[in-house]
PDB file of C-alpha atoms in Angstrom:
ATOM      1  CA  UNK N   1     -13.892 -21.737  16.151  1.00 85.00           C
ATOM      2  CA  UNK N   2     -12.868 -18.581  15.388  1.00 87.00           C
ATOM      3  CA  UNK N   3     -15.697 -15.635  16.119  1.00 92.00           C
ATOM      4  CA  UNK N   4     -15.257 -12.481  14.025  1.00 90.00           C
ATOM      5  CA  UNK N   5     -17.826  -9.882  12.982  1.00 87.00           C
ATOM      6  CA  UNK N   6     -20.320  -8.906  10.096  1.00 92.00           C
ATOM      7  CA  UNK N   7     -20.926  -5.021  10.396  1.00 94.00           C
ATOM      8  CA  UNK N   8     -19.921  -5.046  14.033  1.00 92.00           C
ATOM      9  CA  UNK N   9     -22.570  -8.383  14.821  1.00 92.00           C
ATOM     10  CA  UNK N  10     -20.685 -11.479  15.858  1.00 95.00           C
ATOM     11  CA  UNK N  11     -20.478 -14.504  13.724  1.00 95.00           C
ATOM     12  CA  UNK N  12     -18.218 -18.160  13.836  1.00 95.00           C
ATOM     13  CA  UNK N  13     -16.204 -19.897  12.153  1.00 96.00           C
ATOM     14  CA  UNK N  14     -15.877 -23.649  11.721  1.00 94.00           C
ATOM     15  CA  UNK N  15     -12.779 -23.982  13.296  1.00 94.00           C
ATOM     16  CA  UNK N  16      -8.931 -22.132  13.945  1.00 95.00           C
ATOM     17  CA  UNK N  17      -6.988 -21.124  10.341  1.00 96.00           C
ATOM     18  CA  UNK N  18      -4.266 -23.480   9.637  1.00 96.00           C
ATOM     19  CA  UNK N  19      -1.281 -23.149  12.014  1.00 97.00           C
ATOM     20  CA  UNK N  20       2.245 -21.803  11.092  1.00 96.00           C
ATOM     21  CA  UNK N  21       4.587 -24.345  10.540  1.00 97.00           C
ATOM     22  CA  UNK N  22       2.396 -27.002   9.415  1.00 97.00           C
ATOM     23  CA  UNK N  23       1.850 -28.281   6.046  1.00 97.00           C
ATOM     24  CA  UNK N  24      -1.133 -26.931   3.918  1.00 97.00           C
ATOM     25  CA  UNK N  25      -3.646 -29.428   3.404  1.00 97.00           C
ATOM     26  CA  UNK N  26      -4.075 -30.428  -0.163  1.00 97.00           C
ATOM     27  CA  UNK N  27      -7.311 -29.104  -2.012  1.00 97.00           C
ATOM     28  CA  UNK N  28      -9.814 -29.772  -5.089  1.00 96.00           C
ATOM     29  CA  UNK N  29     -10.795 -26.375  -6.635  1.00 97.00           C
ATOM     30  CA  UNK N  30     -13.119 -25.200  -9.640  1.00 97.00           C
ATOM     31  CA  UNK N  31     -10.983 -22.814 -11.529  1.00 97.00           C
ATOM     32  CA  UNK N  32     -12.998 -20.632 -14.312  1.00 96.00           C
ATOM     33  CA  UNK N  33     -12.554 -23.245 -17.215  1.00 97.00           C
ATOM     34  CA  UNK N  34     -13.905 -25.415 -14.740  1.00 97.00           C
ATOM     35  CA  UNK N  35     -10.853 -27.495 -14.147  1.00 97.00           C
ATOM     36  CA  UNK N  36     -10.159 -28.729 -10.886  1.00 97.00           C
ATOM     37  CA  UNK N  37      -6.994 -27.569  -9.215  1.00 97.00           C
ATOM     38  CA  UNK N  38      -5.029 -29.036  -6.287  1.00 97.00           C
ATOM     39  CA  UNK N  39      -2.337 -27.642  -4.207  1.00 97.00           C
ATOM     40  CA  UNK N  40       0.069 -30.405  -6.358  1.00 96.00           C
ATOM     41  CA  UNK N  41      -0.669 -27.939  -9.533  1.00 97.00           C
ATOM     42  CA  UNK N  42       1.206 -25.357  -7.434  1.00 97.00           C
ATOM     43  CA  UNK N  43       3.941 -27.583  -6.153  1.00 95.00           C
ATOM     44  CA  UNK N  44       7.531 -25.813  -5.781  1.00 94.00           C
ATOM     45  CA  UNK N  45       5.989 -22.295  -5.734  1.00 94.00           C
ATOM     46  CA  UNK N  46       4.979 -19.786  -2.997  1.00 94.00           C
ATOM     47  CA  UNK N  47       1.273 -18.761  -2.704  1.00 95.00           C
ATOM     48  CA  UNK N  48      -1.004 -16.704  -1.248  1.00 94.00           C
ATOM     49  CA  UNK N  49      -4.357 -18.081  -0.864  1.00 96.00           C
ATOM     50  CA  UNK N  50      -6.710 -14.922  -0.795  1.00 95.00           C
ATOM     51  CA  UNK N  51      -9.703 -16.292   1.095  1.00 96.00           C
ATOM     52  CA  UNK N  52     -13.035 -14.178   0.971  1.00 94.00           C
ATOM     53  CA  UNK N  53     -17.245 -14.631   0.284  1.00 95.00           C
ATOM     54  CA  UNK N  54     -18.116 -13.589  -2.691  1.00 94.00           C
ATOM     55  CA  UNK N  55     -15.937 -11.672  -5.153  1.00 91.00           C
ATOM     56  CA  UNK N  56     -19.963  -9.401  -5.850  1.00 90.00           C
ATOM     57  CA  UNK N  57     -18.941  -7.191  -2.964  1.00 88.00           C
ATOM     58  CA  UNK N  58     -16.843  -4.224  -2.673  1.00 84.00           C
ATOM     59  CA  UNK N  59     -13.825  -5.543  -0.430  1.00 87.00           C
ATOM     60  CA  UNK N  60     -13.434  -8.707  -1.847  1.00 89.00           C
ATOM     61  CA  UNK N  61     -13.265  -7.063  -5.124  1.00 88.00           C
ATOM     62  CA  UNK N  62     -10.734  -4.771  -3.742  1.00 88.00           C
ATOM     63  CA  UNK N  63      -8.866  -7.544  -2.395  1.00 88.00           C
ATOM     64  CA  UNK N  64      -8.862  -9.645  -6.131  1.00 89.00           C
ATOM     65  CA  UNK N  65      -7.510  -6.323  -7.450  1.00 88.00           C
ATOM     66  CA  UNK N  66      -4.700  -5.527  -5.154  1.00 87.00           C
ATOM     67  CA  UNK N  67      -3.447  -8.868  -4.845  1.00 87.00           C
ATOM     68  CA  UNK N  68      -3.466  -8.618  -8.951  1.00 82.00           C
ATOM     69  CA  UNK N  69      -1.241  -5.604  -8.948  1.00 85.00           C
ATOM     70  CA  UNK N  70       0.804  -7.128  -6.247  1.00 84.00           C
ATOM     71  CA  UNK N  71       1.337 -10.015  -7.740  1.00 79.00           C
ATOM     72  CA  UNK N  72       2.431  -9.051 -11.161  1.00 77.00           C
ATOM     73  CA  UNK N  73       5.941  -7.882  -8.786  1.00 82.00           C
ATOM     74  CA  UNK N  74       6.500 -11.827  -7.989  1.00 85.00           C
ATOM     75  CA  UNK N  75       8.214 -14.343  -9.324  1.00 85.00           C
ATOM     76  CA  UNK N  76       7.566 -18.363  -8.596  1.00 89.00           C
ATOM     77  CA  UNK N  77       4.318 -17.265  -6.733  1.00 91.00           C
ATOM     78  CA  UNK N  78       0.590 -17.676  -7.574  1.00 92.00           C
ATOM     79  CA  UNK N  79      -2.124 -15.453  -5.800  1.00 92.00           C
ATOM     80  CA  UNK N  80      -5.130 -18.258  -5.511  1.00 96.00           C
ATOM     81  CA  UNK N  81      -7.751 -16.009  -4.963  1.00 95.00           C
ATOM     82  CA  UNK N  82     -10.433 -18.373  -3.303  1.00 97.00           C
ATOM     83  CA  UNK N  83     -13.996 -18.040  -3.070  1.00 96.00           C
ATOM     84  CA  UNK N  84     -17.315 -19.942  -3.108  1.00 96.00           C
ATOM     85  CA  UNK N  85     -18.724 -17.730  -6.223  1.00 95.00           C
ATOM     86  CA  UNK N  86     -19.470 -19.840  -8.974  1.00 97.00           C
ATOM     87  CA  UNK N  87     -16.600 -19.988 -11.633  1.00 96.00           C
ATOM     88  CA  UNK N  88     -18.562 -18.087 -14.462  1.00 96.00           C
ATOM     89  CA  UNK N  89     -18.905 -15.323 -11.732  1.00 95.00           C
ATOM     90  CA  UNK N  90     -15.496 -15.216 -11.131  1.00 95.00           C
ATOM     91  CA  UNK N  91     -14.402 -15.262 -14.734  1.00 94.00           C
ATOM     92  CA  UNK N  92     -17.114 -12.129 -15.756  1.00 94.00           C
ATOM     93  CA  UNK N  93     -14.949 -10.369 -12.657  1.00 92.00           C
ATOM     94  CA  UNK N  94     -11.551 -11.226 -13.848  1.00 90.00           C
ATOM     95  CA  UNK N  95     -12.390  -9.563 -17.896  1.00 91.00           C
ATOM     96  CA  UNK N  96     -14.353  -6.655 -16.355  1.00 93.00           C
ATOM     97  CA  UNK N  97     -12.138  -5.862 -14.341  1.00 91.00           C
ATOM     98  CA  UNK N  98      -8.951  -7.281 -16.455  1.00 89.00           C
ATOM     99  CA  UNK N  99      -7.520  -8.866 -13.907  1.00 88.00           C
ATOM    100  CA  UNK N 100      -5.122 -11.123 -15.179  1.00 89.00           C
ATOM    101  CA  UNK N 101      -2.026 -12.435 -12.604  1.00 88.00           C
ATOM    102  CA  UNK N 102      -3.915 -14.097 -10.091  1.00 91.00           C
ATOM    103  CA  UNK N 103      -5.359 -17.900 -10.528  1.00 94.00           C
ATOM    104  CA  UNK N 104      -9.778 -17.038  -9.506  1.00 96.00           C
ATOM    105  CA  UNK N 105     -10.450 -20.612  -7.576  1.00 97.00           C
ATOM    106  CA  UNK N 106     -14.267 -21.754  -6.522  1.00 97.00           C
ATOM    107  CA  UNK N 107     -14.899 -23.722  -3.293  1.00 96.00           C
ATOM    108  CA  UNK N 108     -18.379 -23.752  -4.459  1.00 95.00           C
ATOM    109  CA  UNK N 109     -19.099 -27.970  -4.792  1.00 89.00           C
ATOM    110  CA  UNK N 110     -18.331 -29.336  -1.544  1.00 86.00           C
ATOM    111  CA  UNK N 111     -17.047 -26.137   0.662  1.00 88.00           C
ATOM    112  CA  UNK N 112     -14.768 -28.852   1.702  1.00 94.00           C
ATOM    113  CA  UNK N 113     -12.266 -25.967   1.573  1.00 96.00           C
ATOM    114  CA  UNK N 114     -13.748 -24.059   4.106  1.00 95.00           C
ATOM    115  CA  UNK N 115     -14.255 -26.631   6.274  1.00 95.00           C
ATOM    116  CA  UNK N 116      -9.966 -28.211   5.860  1.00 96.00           C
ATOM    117  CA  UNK N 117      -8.902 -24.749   6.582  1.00 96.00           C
ATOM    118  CA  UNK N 118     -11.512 -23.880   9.647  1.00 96.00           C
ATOM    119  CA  UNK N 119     -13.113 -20.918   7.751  1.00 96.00           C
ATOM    120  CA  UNK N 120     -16.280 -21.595   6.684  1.00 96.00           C
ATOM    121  CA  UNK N 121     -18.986 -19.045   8.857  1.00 96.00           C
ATOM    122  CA  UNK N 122     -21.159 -20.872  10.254  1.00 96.00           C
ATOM    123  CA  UNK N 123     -24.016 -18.938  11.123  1.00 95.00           C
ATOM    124  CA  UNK N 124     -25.562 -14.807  10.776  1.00 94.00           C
ATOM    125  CA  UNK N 125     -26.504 -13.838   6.964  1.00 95.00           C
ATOM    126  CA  UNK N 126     -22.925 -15.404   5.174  1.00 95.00           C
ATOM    127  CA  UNK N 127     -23.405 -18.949   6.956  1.00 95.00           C
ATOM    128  CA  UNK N 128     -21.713 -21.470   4.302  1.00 95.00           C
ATOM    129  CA  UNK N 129     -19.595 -19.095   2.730  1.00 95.00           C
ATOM    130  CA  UNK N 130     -15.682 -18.700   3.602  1.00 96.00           C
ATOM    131  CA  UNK N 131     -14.326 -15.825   5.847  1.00 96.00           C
ATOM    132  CA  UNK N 132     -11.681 -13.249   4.692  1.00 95.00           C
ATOM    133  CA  UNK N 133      -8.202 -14.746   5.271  1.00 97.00           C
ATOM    134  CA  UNK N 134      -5.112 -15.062   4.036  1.00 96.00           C
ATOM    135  CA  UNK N 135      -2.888 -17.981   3.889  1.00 97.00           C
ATOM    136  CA  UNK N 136       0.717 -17.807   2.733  1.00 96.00           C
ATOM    137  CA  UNK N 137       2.531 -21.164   2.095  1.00 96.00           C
ATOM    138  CA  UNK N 138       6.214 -21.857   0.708  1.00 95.00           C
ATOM    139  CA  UNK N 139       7.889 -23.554  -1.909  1.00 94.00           C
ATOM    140  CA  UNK N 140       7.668 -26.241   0.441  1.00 95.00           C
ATOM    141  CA  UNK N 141       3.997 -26.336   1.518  1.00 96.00           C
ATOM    142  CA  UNK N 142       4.297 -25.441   4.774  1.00 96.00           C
ATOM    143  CA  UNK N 143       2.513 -22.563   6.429  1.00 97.00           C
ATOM    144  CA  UNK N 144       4.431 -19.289   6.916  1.00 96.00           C
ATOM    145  CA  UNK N 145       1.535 -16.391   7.597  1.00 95.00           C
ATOM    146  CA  UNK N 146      -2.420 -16.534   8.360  1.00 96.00           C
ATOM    147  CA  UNK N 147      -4.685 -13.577   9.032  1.00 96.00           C
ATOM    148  CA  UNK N 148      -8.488 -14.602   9.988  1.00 96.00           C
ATOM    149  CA  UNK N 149      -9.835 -10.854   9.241  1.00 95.00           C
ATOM    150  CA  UNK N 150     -11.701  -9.622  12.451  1.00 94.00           C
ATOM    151  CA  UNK N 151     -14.416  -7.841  10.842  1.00 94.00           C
ATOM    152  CA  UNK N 152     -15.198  -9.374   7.321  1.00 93.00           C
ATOM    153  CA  UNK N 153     -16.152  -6.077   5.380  1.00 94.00           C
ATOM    154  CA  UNK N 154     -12.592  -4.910   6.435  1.00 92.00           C
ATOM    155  CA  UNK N 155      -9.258  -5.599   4.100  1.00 91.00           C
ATOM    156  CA  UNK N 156      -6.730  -8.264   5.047  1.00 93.00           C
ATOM    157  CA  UNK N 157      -3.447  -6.684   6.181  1.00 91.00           C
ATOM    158  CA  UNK N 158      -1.931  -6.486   2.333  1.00 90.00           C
ATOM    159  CA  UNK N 159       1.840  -5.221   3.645  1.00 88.00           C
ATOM    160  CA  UNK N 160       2.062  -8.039   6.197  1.00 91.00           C
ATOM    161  CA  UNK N 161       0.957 -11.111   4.202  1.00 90.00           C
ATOM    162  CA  UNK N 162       3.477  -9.834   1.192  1.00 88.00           C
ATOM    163  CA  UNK N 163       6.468  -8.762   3.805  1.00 87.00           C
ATOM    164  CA  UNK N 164       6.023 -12.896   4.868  1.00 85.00           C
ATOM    165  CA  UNK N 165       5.986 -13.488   1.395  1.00 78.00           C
ATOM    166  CA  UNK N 166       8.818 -11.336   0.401  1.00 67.00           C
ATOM    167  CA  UNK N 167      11.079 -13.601   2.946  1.00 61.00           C
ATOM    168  CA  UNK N 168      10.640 -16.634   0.897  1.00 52.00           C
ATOM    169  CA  UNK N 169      11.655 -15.140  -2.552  1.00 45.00           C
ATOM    170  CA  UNK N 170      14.849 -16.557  -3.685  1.00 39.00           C
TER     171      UNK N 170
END
């Protein structure tokens, strides 16, 4: 369990992110047509997995739209931004805003997502929704960079996530 804070108050997580070196576990997603994406529809690329509560509040919003200009500088890499807004939310986000080079992803059926990777909150005002991580993976699915964001209305480290990143491009 990992404990970070909300506004300074402590909170938990269900568990320790994924560790480096390891392969990701696979996943079943809601993506904003409401298909369901696994980590086998990403097979043979990099991605970033962009992990935060709900994409209604300023830094996760911030986060969507600086992984979207970061991302447009990649090739053979997806930005997954992940969330357990409901796809329709997402996809009103994504035109407003008209973001366009990341893939929006909803963990909102099951939360099984959450709970695979160990970052679900589990208790104070966000319990059930996932914490603010990142999660970079190779070409080859394994695990190259994770960030579990101390305090959640904080940004994830943006350089550090894309300098790992940057070390896989071919």
């Amino acid at each position: 369990m990992a404990k970070i804070t909300l506004k300074g108050n402590e909170i938990n997580t269900s568990g320790e992110l994924p560790k480096i070196g390891n392969l990701a576990k696979d996943f079943s997603l809601t993506a904003t047509d409401l298909s369901i994406k696994t980590l086998n529809n990403f097979s043979g690329k990099n991605l970033v997995l962009n992990i935060f509560p709900s994409i209604d509040t300023g830094t996760c919003a911030a986060s969507v739209r600086n992984f979207n200009k970061a991302a447009a500088n990649y090739t053979n890499t997806s930005v997954l931004c992940i969330s357990r807004d409901l796809p329709f939310a997402q996809a009103r986000f994504c035109g407003a805003e008209g973001i366009e080079n990341v893939v929006m992803l909803s963990d909102f059926n099951s939360g099984k997502f959450g709970k695979d990777y160990g970052l679900e909150i589990i208790d104070g005002p966000l319990a059930g929704l996932n914490s603010r991580c990142i999660v970079v993976i190779n070409t080859e699915g394994k695990i190259i960079y994770t960030e579990q964001v101390a305090e959640t209305t904080e940004e994830p480290n943006y350089d550090l996530a894309l300098a790992n990143l940057s070390g896989q491009l071919k």
